Amino acid sequence: MRYTDFHISISAEEVCRLLDGHKSTLGGELAEELEEMLPEAFERLEPQAFLGVGDTEGVLYEEEAEEGQEALYVITTVGEALSGWSGELFREGDCVKAMLADAIADHCLFQMDRQLREPVLGLCRQQGLGIRRRLEAPQDAPMEIQKKALQVSGAGEGGMEITEGLMYRPVKSACQVFLLTRDRDQFFWEHDCSGCPDTSCRMRKGRPPVLEVETVDGNGQKRRRIQGHVQAGESILETLRAWGIYLDAPCGGRGTCGKCRIRLVKGELAVTEADRSHFSEEELKSGMRLACRAHPAGDCVIRLKEAREDAFYIPGSPEKAGEESLERKSAGKAGRNGVAVDIGTTTVAMELADLETGERPRIYTSLNTQRQYGADVVSRIQAADEGKAKEMQDCIRDVLREGLACLTEGGKEPVERMVIGANTTMVHLLMGYPCHSLGVYPFTPHSTERIDTDGQALLGEAADFDVSVFPGVSAYIGGDITAGLYALDFHRKEEVSVLVDLGTNGEMAVGNKDRILAASAAAGPAFEGGNIICGTGSIPGAISGARWNGQQMELQTIGGGAPVGICGTGIIEAVYEMMEAGILDETGRLEEPWDEEGFPLDGEGKIRIFQKDIREIQLAKAAVRAGLETLLITYGIEARDVDTFYIAGGFGCQLDIEKAAGIGLLPQDCVGKARPAGNTSLEGALRYLREADGGATVDEIAGKVREISLSTDRNFQQLYMEYMYFGEDEE
């Protein structure tokens, strides 16, 4: 395997450290010399790595040798041009530049080593393997291991050579060997420099901290024990991401949401200001910390609740809306199969379909594990700009591979086609498109065209099938909306209908076969439990309904179990009931004493709605309602003129329309006309699989949609302030 996706930057401070370990800055002349050399350095740099798995026979010291031991061999190189630059400059007599060139090459090589962690750990995870130890020659293994690495990794075929003295050409190349283990929960990636006899090495780091993670389920029962190294300066949240362990962090690791909770069992983790804002003194003493703010300086053991991704309520297509999405039926006889996919910001749904009979025997659902980089698309665009795009692409591709394996029983049932509906940001992250322009005005996507590719290009391995991705309209009106319009026959309807998809963004469309307008309102993640202090996703135990009986709230939870948090529909119903009971006024202010301590929903008072939560709901519902009214005004109709309001997604399937209208989220004229539409993006993908002219039709629909920009619309700005209040104005 050859890997080239490196992002190298050159730091004057690091170059200085490699030149002289006692200094931290370059002198004036040296700094000027380095600045002049940088353009040519980047021109000469050709970073690449070669990776391969092979046996370890005859290339380990006796204490490491085990029968049947396998290793991952990795060779990195900066390329011949940069490797040879120092020698060229020495021959020209420019010794200062020659030393700088040598340090630059080393600096690039060390960066490549660090950046390889993600693909190496990802490769191990795909094969169900862990890393027991990292070896460096000659300290940990004979130099002959470098020759073995050249053969196993394929670097020789890539143009690299090795001398009789077992040195690589190009010279600025390095070899790492990772001893593998069938224990997939070991991640000992770093080299332990403490045992190395070369005490003069300027890259010497000592012994890397070891993090041990005990995961427990909702009942406190231990599930997994995971161990590995923590890179210097890295938070526990970042380490867990690299290990492929999902920990909810809707704020993207900024320390504001308080969701990435862990408990320190052994060792030390400094208490931060973010920790103090989310935990009581008693909780801090018991070891509670935020993973995103925790930076281990030494070995430590933590405990965390492992997210039950398969427990989230994620509806399938309209006729399945409201049913448990994890139900599976026998596939029957193998036929011609297709897979429909909806990639949402929070969740992913995939469904197997028989292309001949139309039967849909299985559905797979999962959290979108990109959520650990932020709950909304804006957070993920920012994370992509900060260098996390490849990690997020790997996240979603891993989910698709896992879903495909689940639906086809490990590949036993071949797939002919896959169709994907997703919002524009999710498509960009899936395809590896640059995201920067999505997040800055005028919000220009790299592409919104329909994508036709194949499984091999998208997912790798032996994925031999065609893949189509729905076309979008703009940066914030994506292919998921095109798929929904297609599924609901907007392109054929005479009557005017409305589609509202309430997720981390509030996307909506109004129209019929002649004209369609669409808009996207920045609702934020509140409707999915994000940014709510006691909020959670749609998991068993999430409060999904509430009714005030005059003394306390009567609660309904998903699955009927004890309440563990409150999801989007639950907080809407609770807010409505609080408003009706006089606990909350129309401005959104909680009455005393709840304005400071929060209003308790459960009998024990552990789950509360705080003033901050009310403001989050006000902002979200005002954006959605003002956006919908702006669309109707622009279209030239009122809510009473609409034939059907389709409410898409899991939120729509559980939403009490009367209570939603009661707080002003939806117009009163919606009551009686609203229809839960389920996962319209997934249904659109299923329809595309079945219809021969699906590609042409969805292109036509996307081309017909006209986007209304709410940020510059005066109606929206005025209505947004009006709908910040609770209640529905009587006209």
XYZ file of C-alpha atoms in Angstrom:
731
model
C 0.000 0.000 0.000
C 1.328 3.426 -0.994
C 0.238 6.498 0.997
C 0.828 10.108 -0.112
C -1.807 12.180 1.693
C 0.599 14.211 3.831
C 0.199 17.861 4.825
C 3.660 19.181 5.622
C 4.463 22.566 7.140
C 7.942 23.776 8.084
C 8.473 25.296 11.524
C 11.537 27.487 12.106
C 11.463 26.475 15.780
C 11.617 22.748 14.946
C 14.346 23.264 12.341
C 16.319 25.169 14.990
C 15.858 22.353 17.508
C 17.224 19.858 15.001
C 20.227 22.101 14.341
C 20.938 22.802 18.002
C 18.871 21.202 20.732
C 19.700 23.994 23.188
C 18.248 26.843 21.131
C 14.606 27.579 20.357
C 14.978 30.326 17.730
C 17.200 30.911 14.741
C 19.480 33.933 14.592
C 18.611 36.746 12.206
C 20.737 35.576 9.267
C 19.785 31.923 9.666
C 16.107 32.843 9.841
C 16.443 34.829 6.605
C 18.291 31.945 4.936
C 15.537 29.510 5.976
C 12.791 31.818 4.706
C 14.525 32.036 1.317
C 14.888 28.241 1.128
C 11.267 27.353 1.874
C 9.804 27.677 -1.655
C 12.460 25.366 -3.109
C 12.112 22.974 -0.162
C 8.415 22.493 -0.893
C 9.146 22.034 -4.597
C 11.652 19.293 -3.812
C 9.492 17.539 -1.214
C 7.828 14.320 -2.449
C 6.498 12.649 0.707
C 5.280 9.084 0.461
C 4.967 6.024 2.637
C 4.804 2.322 1.863
C 2.937 -0.086 4.154
C 2.631 -3.850 4.186
C 1.908 -6.723 6.581
C 4.270 -9.660 6.720
C 5.894 -12.233 8.998
C 8.864 -11.482 11.260
C 10.892 -14.607 10.640
C 14.628 -14.015 11.068
C 14.457 -10.265 11.681
C 13.782 -9.908 15.414
C 15.959 -10.144 18.486
C 15.379 -13.381 20.387
C 13.294 -11.800 23.156
C 10.790 -10.441 20.602
C 10.560 -13.501 18.376
C 7.260 -15.411 18.455
C 6.088 -18.140 16.144
C 3.524 -16.822 13.697
C 4.152 -13.196 14.724
C 3.049 -10.661 12.116
C 4.135 -7.058 11.760
C 3.162 -3.976 9.850
C 6.189 -2.658 7.975
C 6.241 1.051 7.145
C 8.829 3.016 5.168
C 8.580 6.788 4.809
C 10.647 9.034 2.546
C 10.780 12.713 1.648
C 11.980 11.805 -1.846
C 15.288 11.979 -3.692
C 15.222 15.699 -4.515
C 14.940 16.873 -0.898
C 17.190 14.078 0.405
C 20.002 15.085 -1.928
C 19.666 18.846 -1.471
C 22.028 19.062 1.500
C 24.797 17.241 -0.399
C 24.386 19.532 -3.393
C 24.774 22.602 -1.192
C 27.838 21.166 0.584
C 29.481 20.547 -2.784
C 28.760 24.149 -3.706
C 30.477 25.236 -0.497
C 27.359 26.694 1.159
C 27.625 24.906 4.487
C 24.991 26.990 6.307
C 22.287 26.250 3.756
C 23.422 22.623 3.619
C 22.840 22.222 7.370
C 19.473 23.919 7.067
C 18.494 21.639 4.167
C 19.435 18.586 6.210
C 17.361 19.785 9.181
C 14.414 20.619 6.909
C 14.428 17.077 5.494
C 14.528 15.567 8.992
C 11.745 17.880 10.136
C 9.534 16.755 7.226
C 10.300 13.108 7.911
C 9.308 13.412 11.581
C 6.038 15.110 10.603
C 5.262 12.264 8.227
C 5.755 9.797 11.047
C 3.195 11.614 13.209
C 0.696 11.974 10.362
C 0.853 8.253 9.611
C -0.765 7.360 12.913
C -4.333 7.746 11.601
C -3.952 5.577 8.465
C -1.912 2.955 10.344
C -4.445 2.643 13.165
C -7.281 2.721 10.626
C -5.672 -0.115 8.665
C -5.317 -2.140 11.859
C -8.937 -1.507 12.849
C -10.184 -2.654 9.448
C -8.384 -5.971 9.963
C -9.404 -6.330 13.619
C -5.816 -5.977 14.844
C -4.041 -3.975 17.517
C -0.439 -2.780 17.918
C 1.569 -4.468 20.656
C 4.831 -2.586 20.216
C 6.769 -0.358 17.863
C 10.297 -1.350 16.877
C 13.155 0.818 15.622
C 16.406 -0.596 14.239
C 18.976 -1.165 15.559
C 17.752 -0.505 19.130
C 14.802 -2.919 19.051
C 15.557 -5.147 16.044
C 18.531 -6.043 13.827
C 19.243 -3.772 10.857
C 18.177 -6.660 8.593
C 14.596 -5.698 9.402
C 15.034 -2.702 7.074
C 15.626 -5.042 4.137
C 12.558 -7.068 5.078
C 10.527 -3.841 5.260
C 11.606 -2.867 1.736
C 10.312 -6.180 0.391
C 7.071 -6.420 2.392
C 5.963 -2.794 2.031
C 6.481 -2.605 -1.727
C 8.866 0.335 -1.390
C 11.324 -1.435 -3.683
C 8.750 -1.498 -6.448
C 8.144 2.180 -5.694
C 11.720 3.062 -6.652
C 13.498 2.855 -3.290
C 16.743 0.942 -2.803
C 18.827 -0.398 0.077
C 22.629 -0.514 0.222
C 24.837 -3.385 1.361
C 25.181 -1.476 4.621
C 21.372 -1.674 4.968
C 20.825 2.038 4.440
C 17.993 3.373 2.299
C 18.137 5.453 -0.837
C 16.817 8.157 -0.789
C 18.835 8.813 2.361
C 16.106 10.773 4.140
C 13.920 7.735 4.659
C 12.858 5.888 7.786
C 11.590 2.463 8.743
C 9.024 1.650 11.433
C 7.860 -1.823 12.350
C 4.714 -2.431 14.400
C 4.257 -5.814 16.045
C 0.604 -6.751 15.603
C -1.765 -8.503 17.981
C -5.225 -10.037 17.704
C -6.207 -7.870 20.655
C -7.787 -5.009 18.726
C -7.811 -2.835 21.872
C -4.061 -2.237 22.024
C -2.658 0.937 20.451
C 1.007 1.108 21.402
C 2.010 3.238 18.445
C 4.782 5.400 19.901
C 8.422 4.449 20.238
C 9.638 4.211 23.828
C 12.797 6.314 23.722
C 13.600 5.693 27.400
C 15.317 2.414 26.567
C 17.300 3.759 23.617
C 21.068 4.071 24.192
C 21.299 7.098 21.872
C 20.939 9.789 24.536
C 22.174 12.496 22.131
C 19.179 12.115 19.789
C 17.505 15.504 19.460
C 14.138 13.854 18.856
C 14.345 11.884 22.078
C 10.987 12.034 23.874
C 11.377 9.583 26.738
C 8.637 7.135 27.665
C 5.245 8.063 26.189
C 2.279 8.194 28.613
C 0.020 5.131 28.596
C -3.732 5.615 28.730
C -5.937 2.760 29.896
C -9.664 3.012 29.229
C -12.329 0.952 30.959
C -15.661 1.177 29.153
C -18.909 0.377 30.921
C -22.492 0.037 29.762
C -25.506 1.902 31.148
C -25.645 -0.487 34.121
C -22.002 0.057 35.014
C -20.907 -3.362 33.741
C -17.428 -3.406 32.228
C -17.320 -4.033 28.492
C -13.813 -3.339 27.174
C -10.310 -2.610 28.404
C -8.330 -0.497 25.946
C -4.694 0.570 26.234
C -2.308 2.658 24.207
C 0.003 5.618 23.949
C -0.985 9.270 24.128
C 0.910 11.636 21.868
C 2.476 14.667 23.528
C 0.075 17.606 23.779
C -2.916 15.525 22.754
C -6.188 15.437 24.665
C -7.880 12.203 25.695
C -10.720 12.987 23.281
C -8.234 13.250 20.393
C -6.581 10.002 21.479
C -9.911 8.164 21.589
C -10.752 9.476 18.112
C -7.481 8.080 16.784
C -8.311 4.726 18.396
C -11.708 4.680 16.690
C -13.626 5.031 19.964
C -16.681 7.241 19.745
C -17.305 9.745 22.534
C -20.046 12.302 22.029
C -18.658 15.855 21.686
C -21.244 18.025 19.922
C -19.205 21.194 20.542
C -16.272 19.712 18.616
C -13.984 19.506 21.644
C -14.201 23.142 22.756
C -15.218 22.311 26.317
C -18.611 24.011 26.075
C -21.174 21.197 25.758
C -19.994 19.069 28.687
C -20.883 15.786 26.932
C -17.473 14.080 26.688
C -17.476 13.002 30.330
C -14.916 10.592 31.721
C -13.944 9.507 35.234
C -10.301 9.382 36.325
C -9.658 6.096 38.138
C -5.888 6.264 38.528
C -3.214 8.848 37.763
C -3.488 12.613 37.466
C -5.480 14.946 35.203
C -5.435 18.632 35.999
C -8.791 20.280 36.737
C -9.542 22.933 34.086
C -11.927 25.889 34.051
C -14.140 23.946 31.640
C -14.265 21.076 34.153
C -15.315 23.465 36.920
C -18.123 24.880 34.794
C -19.668 21.431 34.255
C -18.920 19.511 37.468
C -19.511 20.126 41.160
C -16.611 20.013 43.611
C -17.803 16.588 44.733
C -17.804 15.322 41.126
C -14.336 16.745 40.509
C -13.025 14.991 43.625
C -14.541 11.734 42.349
C -12.477 12.101 39.167
C -14.992 13.564 36.707
C -13.328 15.376 33.792
C -14.046 16.468 30.218
C -12.062 14.337 27.777
C -11.533 17.269 25.406
C -9.742 19.255 28.140
C -7.805 16.340 29.671
C -4.118 16.144 28.679
C -2.285 13.288 30.415
C 1.273 14.082 31.488
C 1.770 10.540 32.749
C 0.078 7.147 32.848
C -3.576 7.195 33.820
C -6.662 5.002 33.879
C -10.090 6.398 33.001
C -13.606 5.002 32.848
C -16.299 6.030 30.385
C -19.739 4.956 29.271
C -19.463 3.504 25.807
C -22.071 4.950 23.457
C -24.654 2.428 22.263
C -24.733 3.543 18.665
C -27.139 0.786 17.668
C -29.664 2.020 20.217
C -30.460 5.315 18.520
C -33.954 5.638 17.086
C -33.417 6.269 13.383
C -36.483 5.782 11.160
C -36.298 4.326 7.709
C -38.581 5.222 4.842
C -42.144 6.609 5.246
C -43.982 3.317 5.463
C -41.507 2.172 8.133
C -41.617 5.423 10.090
C -42.273 4.765 13.758
C -41.066 1.161 13.676
C -37.881 0.057 15.337
C -35.216 0.624 12.712
C -33.010 -2.209 13.902
C -35.493 -4.921 13.020
C -34.213 -7.381 10.441
C -36.041 -9.834 8.282
C -34.833 -12.801 6.333
C -33.506 -11.757 2.956
C -34.897 -14.849 1.292
C -33.355 -15.933 -1.973
C -30.422 -13.927 -3.238
C -31.459 -11.567 -6.014
C -30.159 -8.394 -7.617
C -29.430 -6.126 -4.681
C -29.013 -2.413 -4.243
C -28.199 -0.362 -1.170
C -29.827 2.979 -0.374
C -27.939 5.320 1.956
C -28.818 8.465 3.866
C -25.822 10.215 5.422
C -27.167 12.667 7.956
C -25.135 15.024 10.099
C -26.006 12.977 13.185
C -27.058 9.560 11.895
C -26.554 7.222 8.966
C -29.224 4.861 7.613
C -28.665 2.176 4.974
C -31.234 -0.196 3.488
C -30.858 -3.280 1.333
C -33.341 -3.574 -1.547
C -34.053 -6.310 -4.064
C -33.928 -4.538 -7.431
C -36.327 -7.025 -9.031
C -39.019 -7.523 -6.386
C -38.695 -4.226 -4.509
C -38.468 -6.081 -1.191
C -36.421 -4.365 1.507
C -35.305 -7.067 3.934
C -32.772 -5.215 6.080
C -31.951 -1.776 7.397
C -28.748 -0.699 9.140
C -28.494 2.407 11.299
C -25.592 4.063 13.046
C -24.453 7.322 14.493
C -22.369 9.402 12.125
C -19.140 9.196 14.100
C -18.016 12.499 12.581
C -20.174 13.919 15.390
C -17.122 13.788 17.625
C -15.747 16.684 15.547
C -18.867 18.796 16.138
C -22.640 18.400 16.117
C -23.371 20.673 13.157
C -22.015 21.214 9.662
C -20.353 24.517 10.589
C -18.267 22.771 13.269
C -17.224 20.081 10.809
C -16.304 22.580 8.118
C -14.108 24.289 10.703
C -12.597 20.944 11.755
C -11.861 20.156 8.097
C -10.110 23.517 7.735
C -8.033 22.643 10.802
C -6.695 19.493 9.150
C -9.293 16.906 10.238
C -10.896 16.358 6.809
C -9.139 13.035 6.215
C -10.116 11.731 9.653
C -13.758 12.654 9.042
C -13.667 11.046 5.606
C -12.309 7.869 7.195
C -15.097 8.016 9.823
C -17.936 8.007 7.321
C -16.310 5.510 4.981
C -15.814 3.143 7.920
C -19.521 3.458 8.774
C -20.479 2.691 5.154
C -18.180 -0.337 5.059
C -19.587 -1.652 8.327
C -23.146 -1.084 7.144
C -22.482 -2.793 3.841
C -20.971 -5.805 5.589
C -23.960 -5.994 7.922
C -26.566 -5.732 5.149
C -24.883 -8.295 2.903
C -23.865 -10.688 5.699
C -20.195 -10.074 5.129
C -20.456 -9.903 1.345
C -22.434 -13.120 0.849
C -25.120 -11.211 -1.032
C -23.548 -9.210 -3.901
C -24.580 -5.601 -4.487
C -25.036 -4.036 -7.928
C -25.718 -0.423 -7.018
C -25.520 2.041 -4.147
C -27.336 5.391 -4.077
C -26.473 8.038 -1.481
C -28.445 11.042 -0.283
C -26.627 13.546 1.929
C -26.349 17.232 2.638
C -23.671 19.172 0.807
C -21.148 19.193 3.649
C -21.476 15.445 4.195
C -20.899 14.867 0.463
C -17.786 17.053 0.544
C -16.388 15.135 3.534
C -17.262 11.782 1.954
C -15.614 12.610 -1.374
C -12.643 14.490 0.075
C -13.632 17.797 -1.525
C -12.180 21.000 -0.016
C -14.612 22.484 2.504
C -13.213 25.942 3.207
C -15.477 27.850 0.817
C -18.560 26.180 2.331
C -18.054 28.084 5.561
C -17.336 31.607 4.266
C -19.491 33.988 2.290
C -20.722 33.490 -0.434
C -20.702 29.809 0.700
C -19.547 28.234 -2.552
C -19.491 24.414 -2.755
C -16.762 22.597 -4.629
C -19.533 20.829 -6.579
C -23.241 20.077 -6.260
C -23.440 17.914 -9.397
C -24.656 14.327 -9.304
C -21.732 11.994 -8.689
C -21.359 8.679 -10.474
C -18.471 6.561 -9.258
C -17.917 2.994 -8.048
C -17.497 1.179 -4.778
C -13.814 0.528 -5.316
C -13.043 4.239 -5.650
C -15.295 5.202 -2.751
C -14.720 2.421 -0.222
C -11.745 0.476 -1.536
C -11.217 -3.240 -1.049
C -13.449 -5.454 -3.210
C -16.451 -3.125 -3.480
C -17.373 -3.857 -7.097
C -20.600 -1.933 -7.721
C -21.818 1.391 -9.116
C -22.377 4.336 -6.788
C -24.516 7.422 -7.397
C -24.766 10.457 -5.107
C -27.775 12.780 -5.340
C -27.135 16.253 -6.763
C -27.582 19.225 -4.460
C -28.602 22.804 -5.059
C -26.207 24.886 -2.955
C -23.964 24.783 0.095
C -26.949 24.387 2.426
C -29.587 22.796 0.186
C -28.111 19.385 -0.415
C -28.793 16.086 -2.098
C -30.848 14.907 0.873
C -33.456 17.559 0.048
C -33.349 16.645 -3.646
C -33.914 13.028 -2.605
C -36.833 14.040 -0.371
C -38.537 16.045 -3.113
C -38.072 13.081 -5.444
C -39.481 10.626 -2.905
C -42.554 12.786 -2.251
C -43.339 13.428 -5.940
C -42.946 17.205 -5.815
C -41.978 17.072 -9.502
C -45.390 15.593 -10.361
C -47.765 17.267 -7.896
C -50.345 19.810 -8.976
C -51.093 20.939 -5.416
C -48.573 22.931 -3.389
C -46.834 21.006 -0.591
C -44.209 21.809 2.013
C -41.274 19.633 3.092
C -39.649 20.429 6.434
C -36.594 18.441 7.513
C -35.705 19.290 11.100
C -32.250 18.047 11.960
C -29.085 19.904 12.860
C -30.129 22.258 10.073
C -33.701 23.270 9.365
C -34.114 22.666 5.642
C -37.453 23.291 3.967
C -39.018 23.497 0.529
C -42.378 24.620 -0.876
C -43.777 24.002 -4.340
C -45.126 21.609 -6.938
C -44.261 20.396 -10.446
C -44.054 23.961 -11.761
C -41.935 25.718 -9.156
C -39.988 24.844 -6.010
C -38.402 27.220 -3.506
C -36.078 26.005 -0.759
C -34.190 27.476 2.172
C -31.977 26.403 5.038
C -32.272 27.880 8.523
C -29.394 27.567 10.969
C -31.422 25.843 13.674
C -28.441 24.271 15.428
C -28.468 20.857 17.135
C -31.093 21.608 19.828
C -33.796 19.547 18.073
C -31.501 16.520 18.337
C -30.600 17.037 21.985
C -27.407 18.980 21.232
C -26.430 22.072 23.267
C -29.079 21.038 25.827
C -27.524 20.539 29.278
C -29.406 17.289 29.984
C -29.923 16.606 26.286
C -29.330 13.314 24.533
C -30.007 11.728 21.201
C -32.975 9.462 20.498
C -31.779 6.559 22.616
C -33.703 4.250 24.979
C -34.593 6.253 28.055
C -34.596 9.617 26.276
C -37.602 11.710 27.310
C -39.628 12.070 24.114
C -42.927 13.338 25.543
C -44.206 15.238 28.550
C -47.551 16.249 30.103
C -48.150 18.484 33.133
C -50.723 16.971 35.500
C -50.964 20.009 37.728
C -48.218 18.914 40.106
C -45.465 17.319 38.058
C -44.508 16.167 34.589
C -45.728 12.794 33.358
C -42.973 11.578 31.073
C -42.806 9.319 28.055
C -39.434 7.804 27.189
C -38.168 5.949 24.158
C -38.501 2.266 24.978
C -40.461 3.024 28.166
C -37.466 2.802 30.477
C -36.169 5.128 33.174
C -35.295 8.611 31.870
C -31.629 9.201 31.046
C -31.878 12.562 29.285
C -34.145 14.597 27.044
C -34.262 14.496 23.242
C -35.614 17.108 20.827
C -39.296 16.160 20.823
C -39.211 15.823 24.587
C -37.962 19.319 25.178
C -40.544 20.768 22.760
C -43.366 19.032 24.616
C -41.935 19.986 27.999
C -41.559 23.632 26.976
C -45.174 23.684 25.757
C -46.437 22.180 29.010
C -44.311 24.572 31.084
C -45.705 27.493 29.130
C -49.288 26.283 29.641
C -48.646 25.761 33.372
C -47.192 29.248 33.842
C -43.722 27.949 34.695
C -42.414 29.747 31.633
C -43.617 33.068 30.219
C -43.987 33.981 26.554
C -40.581 35.693 26.506
C -38.921 32.418 27.471
C -38.116 33.390 31.062
C -38.348 30.690 33.714
C -40.143 31.748 36.871
C -38.397 31.616 40.251
C -36.849 29.473 41.650
C -36.359 27.544 38.423
C -34.637 30.444 36.653
C -31.401 29.567 38.475
C -31.639 25.896 39.404
C -33.574 24.645 36.371
C -36.980 22.993 36.223
C -36.935 19.270 37.206
C -38.605 16.849 34.818
C -38.012 13.547 36.598
C -38.919 12.732 40.173
C -35.308 12.730 41.357
C -34.549 16.115 39.799
C -31.528 14.799 37.897
C -32.932 15.790 34.510
C -33.749 19.479 34.335
C -34.499 22.156 31.799
C -32.370 25.238 32.400
C -32.725 28.808 31.207
C -29.903 28.207 28.730
C -31.865 25.305 27.224
C -34.935 27.506 26.743
C -32.824 30.042 24.849
C -31.435 27.301 22.605
C -34.974 26.191 21.738
C -36.063 29.797 21.145
C -33.216 30.381 18.706
C -33.866 27.109 16.886
C -37.630 27.417 16.604
C -37.466 31.090 15.587
C -35.054 30.258 12.753
C -37.221 27.404 11.435
C -40.540 29.231 11.695
C -39.224 32.485 10.225
C -37.589 30.527 7.398
C -40.821 28.684 6.609
C -42.920 31.870 6.659
C -40.354 33.631 4.450
C -40.597 30.809 1.905
C -44.391 31.006 1.870
C -44.344 34.800 1.455
C -41.862 34.551 -1.417
C -43.962 31.841 -3.048
C -47.019 34.088 -2.738
C -49.182 31.897 -0.495
C -50.080 31.441 3.159
C -49.930 28.350 5.326
C -53.658 27.712 4.876
C -53.086 27.389 1.097
C -50.691 24.444 1.514
C -52.161 21.002 0.800
C -49.732 18.891 2.871
C -46.917 19.623 5.312
C -44.419 16.750 5.213
C -42.304 16.585 8.394
C -39.239 14.480 7.622
C -36.812 12.571 9.812
C -37.039 10.848 13.193
C -37.980 14.167 14.744
C -41.080 14.392 12.546
C -42.136 10.823 13.342
C -42.315 11.541 17.085
C -43.342 15.222 17.008
C -46.646 16.305 18.542
C -47.786 18.762 15.871
C -50.259 20.578 18.138
C -47.599 21.245 20.758
C -45.066 22.257 18.100
C -47.605 24.743 16.763
C -48.409 25.774 20.334
C -44.886 27.084 20.934
C -44.783 28.670 17.476
C -42.414 26.225 15.787
C -45.027 25.469 13.101
C -48.096 27.468 11.991
C -51.495 26.549 13.415
C -52.687 25.852 9.851
C -50.220 22.957 9.842
C -52.324 21.067 12.392
C -54.418 18.510 10.552
C -52.337 18.832 7.388
C -49.049 17.534 8.744
C -47.806 14.096 7.795
C -44.732 12.388 9.262
C -42.694 11.434 6.212
C -39.920 9.359 7.797
C -36.493 9.357 6.236
C -37.298 10.964 2.877
C -33.632 11.017 1.872
C -33.424 7.250 2.278
C -36.762 6.769 0.518
C -35.530 8.884 -2.385
C -32.417 6.729 -2.639
C -34.568 3.576 -2.678
C -36.696 5.019 -5.451
C -33.578 5.954 -7.444
C -32.426 2.338 -7.190
C -35.686 1.102 -8.715
C -36.229 3.635 -11.504
C -34.185 3.443 -14.682
C -34.455 7.181 -15.355
C -33.717 8.175 -11.750
C -30.529 10.066 -12.595
C -32.176 12.297 -15.186
C -35.170 12.956 -12.922
C -33.151 14.011 -9.884
C -30.997 16.272 -12.050
C -34.192 17.898 -13.304
C -35.509 18.379 -9.760
C -32.239 19.896 -8.501
C -32.205 22.243 -11.470
C -35.780 23.357 -10.756
C -35.152 24.314 -7.105
C -34.500 27.983 -6.415
C -32.796 28.763 -3.127
C -33.959 31.680 -0.993
C -31.084 33.148 1.011
C -32.529 33.838 4.446
C -29.513 35.748 5.764
C -30.179 38.676 3.412
C -33.983 38.541 3.408
C -35.708 41.365 5.283
C -38.829 39.299 5.905
C -36.746 36.632 7.609
C -34.925 39.112 9.827
C -38.186 40.678 11.021
C -39.975 37.358 11.479
C -37.016 35.863 13.323
C -37.369 38.417 16.105
C -41.147 37.963 16.237
C -40.989 34.182 16.530
C -38.430 34.321 19.317
C -41.461 34.547 21.613
C -43.423 31.446 22.553
C -46.992 30.867 21.439
C -48.857 31.316 18.174
C -50.306 34.709 17.365
C -54.060 34.572 16.792
C -55.013 36.440 13.660
